[in-house]
C-alpha positions as YAML, in Angstrom:
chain: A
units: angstrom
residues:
- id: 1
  name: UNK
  ca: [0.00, 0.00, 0.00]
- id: 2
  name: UNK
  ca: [1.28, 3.86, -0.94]
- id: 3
  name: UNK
  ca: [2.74, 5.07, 2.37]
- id: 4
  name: UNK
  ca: [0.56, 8.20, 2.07]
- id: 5
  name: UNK
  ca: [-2.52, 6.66, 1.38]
- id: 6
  name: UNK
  ca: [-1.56, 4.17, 4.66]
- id: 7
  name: UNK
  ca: [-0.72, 7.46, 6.73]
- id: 8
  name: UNK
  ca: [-3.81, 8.60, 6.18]
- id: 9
  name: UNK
  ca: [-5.90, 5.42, 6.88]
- id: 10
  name: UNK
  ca: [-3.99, 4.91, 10.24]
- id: 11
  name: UNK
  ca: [-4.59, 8.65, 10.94]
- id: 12
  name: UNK
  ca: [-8.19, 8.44, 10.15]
- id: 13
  name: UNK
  ca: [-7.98, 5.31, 12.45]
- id: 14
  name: UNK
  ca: [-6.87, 7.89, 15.19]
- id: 15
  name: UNK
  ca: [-8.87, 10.43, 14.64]
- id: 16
  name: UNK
  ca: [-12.27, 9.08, 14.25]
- id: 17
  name: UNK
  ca: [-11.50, 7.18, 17.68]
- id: 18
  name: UNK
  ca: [-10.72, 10.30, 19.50]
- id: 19
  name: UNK
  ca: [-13.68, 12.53, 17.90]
- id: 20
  name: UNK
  ca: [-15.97, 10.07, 16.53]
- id: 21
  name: UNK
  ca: [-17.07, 10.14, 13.21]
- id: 22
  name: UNK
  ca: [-19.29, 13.14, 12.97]
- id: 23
  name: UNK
  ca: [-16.92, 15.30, 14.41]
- id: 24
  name: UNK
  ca: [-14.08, 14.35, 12.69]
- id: 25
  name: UNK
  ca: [-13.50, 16.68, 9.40]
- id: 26
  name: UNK
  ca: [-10.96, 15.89, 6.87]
- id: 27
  name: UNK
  ca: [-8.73, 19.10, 8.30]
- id: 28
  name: UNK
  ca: [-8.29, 16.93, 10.97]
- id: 29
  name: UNK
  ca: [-7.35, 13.65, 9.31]
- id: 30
  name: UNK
  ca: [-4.61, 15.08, 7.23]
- id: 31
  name: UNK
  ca: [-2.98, 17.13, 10.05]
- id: 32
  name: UNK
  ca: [-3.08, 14.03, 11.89]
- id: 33
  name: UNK
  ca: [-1.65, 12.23, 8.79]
- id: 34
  name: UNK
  ca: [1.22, 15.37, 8.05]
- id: 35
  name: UNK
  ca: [0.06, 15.84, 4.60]
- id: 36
  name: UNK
  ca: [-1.48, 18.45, 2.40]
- id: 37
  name: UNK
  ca: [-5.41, 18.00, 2.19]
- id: 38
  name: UNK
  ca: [-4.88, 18.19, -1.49]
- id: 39
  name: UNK
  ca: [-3.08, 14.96, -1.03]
- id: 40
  name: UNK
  ca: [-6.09, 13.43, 0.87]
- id: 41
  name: UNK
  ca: [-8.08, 13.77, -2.13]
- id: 42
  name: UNK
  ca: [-6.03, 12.04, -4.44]
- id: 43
  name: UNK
  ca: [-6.95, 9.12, -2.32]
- id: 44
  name: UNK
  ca: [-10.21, 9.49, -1.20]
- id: 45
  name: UNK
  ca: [-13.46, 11.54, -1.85]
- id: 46
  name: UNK
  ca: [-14.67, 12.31, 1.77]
- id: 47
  name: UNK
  ca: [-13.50, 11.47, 5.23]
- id: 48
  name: UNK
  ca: [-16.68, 8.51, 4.77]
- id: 49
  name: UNK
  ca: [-14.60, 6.93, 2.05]
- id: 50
  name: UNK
  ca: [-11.87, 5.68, 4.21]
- id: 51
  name: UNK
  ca: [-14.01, 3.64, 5.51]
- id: 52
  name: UNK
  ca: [-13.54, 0.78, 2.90]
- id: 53
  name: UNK
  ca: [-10.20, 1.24, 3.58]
- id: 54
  name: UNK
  ca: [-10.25, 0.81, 7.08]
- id: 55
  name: UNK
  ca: [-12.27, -2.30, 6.72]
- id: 56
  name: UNK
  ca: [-10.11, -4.00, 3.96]
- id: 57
  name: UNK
  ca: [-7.10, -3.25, 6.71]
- id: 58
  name: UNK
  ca: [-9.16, -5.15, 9.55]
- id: 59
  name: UNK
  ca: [-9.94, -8.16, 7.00]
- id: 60
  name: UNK
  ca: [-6.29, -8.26, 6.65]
- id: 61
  name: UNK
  ca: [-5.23, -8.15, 10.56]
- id: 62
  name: UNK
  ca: [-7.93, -11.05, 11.17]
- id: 63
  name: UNK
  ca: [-6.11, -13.32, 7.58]
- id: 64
  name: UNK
  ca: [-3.24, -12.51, 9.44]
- id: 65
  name: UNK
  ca: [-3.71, -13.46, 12.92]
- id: 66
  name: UNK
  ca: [-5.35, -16.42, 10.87]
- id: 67
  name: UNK
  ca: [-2.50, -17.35, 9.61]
- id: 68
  name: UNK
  ca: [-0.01, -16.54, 12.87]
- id: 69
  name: UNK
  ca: [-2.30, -18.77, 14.96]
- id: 70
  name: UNK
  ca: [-3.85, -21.89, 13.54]
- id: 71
  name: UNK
  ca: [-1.91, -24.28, 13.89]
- id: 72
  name: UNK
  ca: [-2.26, -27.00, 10.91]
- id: 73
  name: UNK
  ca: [-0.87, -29.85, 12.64]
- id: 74
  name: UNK
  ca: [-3.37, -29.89, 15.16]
- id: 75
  name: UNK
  ca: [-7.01, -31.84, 14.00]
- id: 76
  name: UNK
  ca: [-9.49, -29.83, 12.23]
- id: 77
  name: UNK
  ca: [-12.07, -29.30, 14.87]
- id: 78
  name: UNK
  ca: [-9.24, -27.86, 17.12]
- id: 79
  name: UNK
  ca: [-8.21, -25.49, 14.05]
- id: 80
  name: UNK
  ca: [-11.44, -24.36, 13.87]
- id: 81
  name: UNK
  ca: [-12.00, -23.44, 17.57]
- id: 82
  name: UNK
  ca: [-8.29, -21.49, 17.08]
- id: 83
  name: UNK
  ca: [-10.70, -19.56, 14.05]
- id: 84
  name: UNK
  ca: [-13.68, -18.72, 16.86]
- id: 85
  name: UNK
  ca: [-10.47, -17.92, 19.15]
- id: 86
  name: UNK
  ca: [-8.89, -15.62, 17.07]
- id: 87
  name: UNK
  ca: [-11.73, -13.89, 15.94]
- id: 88
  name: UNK
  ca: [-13.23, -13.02, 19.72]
- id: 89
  name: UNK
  ca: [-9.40, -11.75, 20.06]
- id: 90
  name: UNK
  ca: [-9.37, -8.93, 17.52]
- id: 91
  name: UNK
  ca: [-12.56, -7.90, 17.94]
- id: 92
  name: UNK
  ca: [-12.30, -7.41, 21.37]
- id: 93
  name: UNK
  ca: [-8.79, -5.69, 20.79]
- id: 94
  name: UNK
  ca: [-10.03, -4.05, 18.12]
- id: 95
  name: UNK
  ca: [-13.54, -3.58, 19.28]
- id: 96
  name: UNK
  ca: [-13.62, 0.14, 18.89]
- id: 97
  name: UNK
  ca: [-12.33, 0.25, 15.38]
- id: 98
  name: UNK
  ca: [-15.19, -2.26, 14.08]
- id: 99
  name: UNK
  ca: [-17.85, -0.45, 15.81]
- id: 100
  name: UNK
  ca: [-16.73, 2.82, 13.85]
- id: 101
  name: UNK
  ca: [-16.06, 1.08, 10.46]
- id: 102
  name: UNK
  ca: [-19.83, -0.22, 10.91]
- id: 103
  name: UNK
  ca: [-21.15, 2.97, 11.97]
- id: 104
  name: UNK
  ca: [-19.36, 4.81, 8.97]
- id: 105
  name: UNK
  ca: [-19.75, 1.99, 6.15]
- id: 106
  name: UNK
  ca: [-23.50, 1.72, 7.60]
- id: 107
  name: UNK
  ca: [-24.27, 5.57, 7.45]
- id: 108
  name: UNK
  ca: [-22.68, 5.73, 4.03]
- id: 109
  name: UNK
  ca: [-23.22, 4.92, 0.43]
- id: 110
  name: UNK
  ca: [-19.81, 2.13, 0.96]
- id: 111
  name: UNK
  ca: [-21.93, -0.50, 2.77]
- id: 112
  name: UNK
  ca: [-22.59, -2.11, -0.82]
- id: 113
  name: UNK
  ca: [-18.68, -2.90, -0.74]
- id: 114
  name: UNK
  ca: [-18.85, -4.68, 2.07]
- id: 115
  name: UNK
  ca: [-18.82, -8.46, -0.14]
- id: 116
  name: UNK
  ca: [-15.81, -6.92, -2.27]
- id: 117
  name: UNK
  ca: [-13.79, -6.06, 0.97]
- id: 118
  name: UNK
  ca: [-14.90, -9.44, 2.50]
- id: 119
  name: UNK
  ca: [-13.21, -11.83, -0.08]
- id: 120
  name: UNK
  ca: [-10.17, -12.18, 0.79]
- id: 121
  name: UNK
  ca: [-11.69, -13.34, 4.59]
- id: 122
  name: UNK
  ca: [-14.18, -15.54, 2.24]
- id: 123
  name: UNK
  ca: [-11.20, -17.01, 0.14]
- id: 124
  name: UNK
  ca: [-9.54, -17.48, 3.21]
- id: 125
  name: UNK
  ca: [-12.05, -19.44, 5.06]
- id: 126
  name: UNK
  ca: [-12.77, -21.31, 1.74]
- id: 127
  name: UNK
  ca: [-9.43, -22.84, 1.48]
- id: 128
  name: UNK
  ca: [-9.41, -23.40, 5.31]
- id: 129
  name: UNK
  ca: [-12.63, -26.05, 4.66]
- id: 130
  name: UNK
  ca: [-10.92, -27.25, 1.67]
- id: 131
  name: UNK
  ca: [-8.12, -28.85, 3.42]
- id: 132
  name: UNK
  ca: [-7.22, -32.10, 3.75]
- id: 133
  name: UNK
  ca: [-8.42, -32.20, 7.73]
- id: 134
  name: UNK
  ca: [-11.35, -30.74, 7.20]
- id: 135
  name: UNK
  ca: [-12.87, -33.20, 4.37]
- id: 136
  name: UNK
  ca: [-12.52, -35.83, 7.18]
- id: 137
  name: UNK
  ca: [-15.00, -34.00, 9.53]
- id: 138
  name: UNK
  ca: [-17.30, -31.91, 7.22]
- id: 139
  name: UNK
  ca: [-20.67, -33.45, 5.78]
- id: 140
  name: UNK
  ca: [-19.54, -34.34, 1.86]
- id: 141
  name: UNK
  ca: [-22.70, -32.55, 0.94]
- id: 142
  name: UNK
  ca: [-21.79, -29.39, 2.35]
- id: 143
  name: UNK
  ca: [-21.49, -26.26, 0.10]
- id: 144
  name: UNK
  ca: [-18.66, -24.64, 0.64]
- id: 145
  name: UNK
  ca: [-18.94, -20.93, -0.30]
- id: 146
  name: UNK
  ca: [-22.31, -20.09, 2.02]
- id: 147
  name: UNK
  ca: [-21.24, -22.02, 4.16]
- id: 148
  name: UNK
  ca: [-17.98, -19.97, 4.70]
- id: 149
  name: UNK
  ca: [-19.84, -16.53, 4.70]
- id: 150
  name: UNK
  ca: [-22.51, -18.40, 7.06]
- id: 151
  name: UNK
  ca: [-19.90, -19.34, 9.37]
- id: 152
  name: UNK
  ca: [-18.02, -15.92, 9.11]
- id: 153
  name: UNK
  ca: [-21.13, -13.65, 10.36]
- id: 154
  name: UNK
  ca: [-21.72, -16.50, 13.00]
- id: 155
  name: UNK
  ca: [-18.29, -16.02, 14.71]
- id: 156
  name: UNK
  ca: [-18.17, -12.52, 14.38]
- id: 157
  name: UNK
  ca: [-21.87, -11.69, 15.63]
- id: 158
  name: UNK
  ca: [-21.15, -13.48, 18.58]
- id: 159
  name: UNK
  ca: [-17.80, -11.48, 18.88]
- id: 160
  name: UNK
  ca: [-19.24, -8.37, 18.57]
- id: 161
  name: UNK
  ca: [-22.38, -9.54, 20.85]
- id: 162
  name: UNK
  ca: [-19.76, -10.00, 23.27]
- id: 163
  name: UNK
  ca: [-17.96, -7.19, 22.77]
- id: 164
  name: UNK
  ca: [-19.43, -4.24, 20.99]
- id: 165
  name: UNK
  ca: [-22.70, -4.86, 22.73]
- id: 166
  name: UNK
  ca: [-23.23, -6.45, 26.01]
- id: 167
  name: UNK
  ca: [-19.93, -6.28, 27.46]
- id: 168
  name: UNK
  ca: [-20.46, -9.46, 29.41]
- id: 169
  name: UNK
  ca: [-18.18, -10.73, 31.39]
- id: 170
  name: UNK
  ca: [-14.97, -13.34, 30.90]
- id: 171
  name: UNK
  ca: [-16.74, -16.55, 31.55]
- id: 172
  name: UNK
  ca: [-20.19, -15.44, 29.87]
- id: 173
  name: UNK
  ca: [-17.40, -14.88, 26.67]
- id: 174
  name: UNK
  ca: [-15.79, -18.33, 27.12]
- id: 175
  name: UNK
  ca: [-19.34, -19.72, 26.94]
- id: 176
  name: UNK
  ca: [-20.75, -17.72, 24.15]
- id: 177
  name: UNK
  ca: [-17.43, -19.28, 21.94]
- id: 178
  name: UNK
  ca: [-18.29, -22.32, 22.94]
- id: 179
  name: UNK
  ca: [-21.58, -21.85, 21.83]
- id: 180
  name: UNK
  ca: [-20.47, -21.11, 18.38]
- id: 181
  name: UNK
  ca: [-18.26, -23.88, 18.22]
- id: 182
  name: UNK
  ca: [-21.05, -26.31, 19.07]
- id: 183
  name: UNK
  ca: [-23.38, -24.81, 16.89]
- id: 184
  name: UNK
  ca: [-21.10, -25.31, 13.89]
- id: 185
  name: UNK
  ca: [-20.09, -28.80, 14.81]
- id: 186
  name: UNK
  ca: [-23.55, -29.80, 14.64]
- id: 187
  name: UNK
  ca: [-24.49, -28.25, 11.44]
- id: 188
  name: UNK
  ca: [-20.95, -28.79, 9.59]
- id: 189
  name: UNK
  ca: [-19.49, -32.01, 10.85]
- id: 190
  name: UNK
  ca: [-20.55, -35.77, 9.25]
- id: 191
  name: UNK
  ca: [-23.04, -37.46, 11.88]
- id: 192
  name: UNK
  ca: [-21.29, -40.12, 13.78]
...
């Protein structure tokens, strides 16, 4: 990614964080960025257009943190809790950042993006079922690509139930992922 058009992502990050999204003005994304708001426009149309980009940079923290933590050698059922692990881990971490990319894709004409920004997650997760481990323990008639955006808004609902919403506590978390993790083993897994 241009370094510019990353300073100013990051900054917007900042920026919208500190003054929320209706405050923030584009003057105050490019100071916090230390470039000419000129140079803001050659990248984006309005400070609602970062958005996308904000999102896009999220999808690629949680491939990622995918890819840091799952551990292939371990069965597929335990890869796929690390999945539900790792996602309840950045969005709590990250918790405000996806509540403002939400607000700001939601409130904005970007929300039909959404799918495009999402593919790389959904190619992820498609290759993730595709694997060797996982054709041992999924149903053979299972349809792979709904089920992948199926599973995706599963895990991260409850994540951001969890987080964004209730703010319940540790062990109410543990049990909501567990949750989850049952809930897909009975719908994706062969009956034994």
């Amino acid at each position: 990614m241009d370094n510019k058009k990353e300073r100013i992502i990051h900054a917007a990050i900042e920026v919208f964080q500190e003054k929320g999204i209706e405050k923030t003005k584009v003057s105050d994304i490019v100071k916090g960025a230390g470039i000419a708001q000129g140079t803001f426009y050659l990248y984006f149309s309005s400070k609602l257009s970062v958005m996308p980009a904000i999102a896009e940079v999220m999808v690629e923290k949680i491939i990622e943190e995918m890819k840091g933590h799952i551990n292939e050698k371990r069965p597929f059922d335990k890869q796929l809790e690390q999945v539900v692990d790792v996602v309840f881990d950045i969005t709590k971490s990250y918790r405000s950042i996806f509540a403002m990319v939400y607000a700001g894709i939601a409130s904005s004409e970007y929300l039909q993006q959404w799918e495009k920004i999402y593919q790389p997650y959904y190619e992820w997760m498609g290759a993730f079922f595709k694997q060797p481990k996982a054709k041992e323990v999924l149903r053979e008639d299972l349809s792979i690509e709904p089920s992948v955006k199926l599973v995706i808004g599963l895990i991260e609902s409850a994540a951001e139930q969890v987080y964004l919403y209730d703010q319940i506590s540790r062990e109410e978390a543990v049990e909501k992922k567990q949750e989850v993790i049952e809930f897909m083993r009975h719908a994706l897994y062969k009956k034994s």
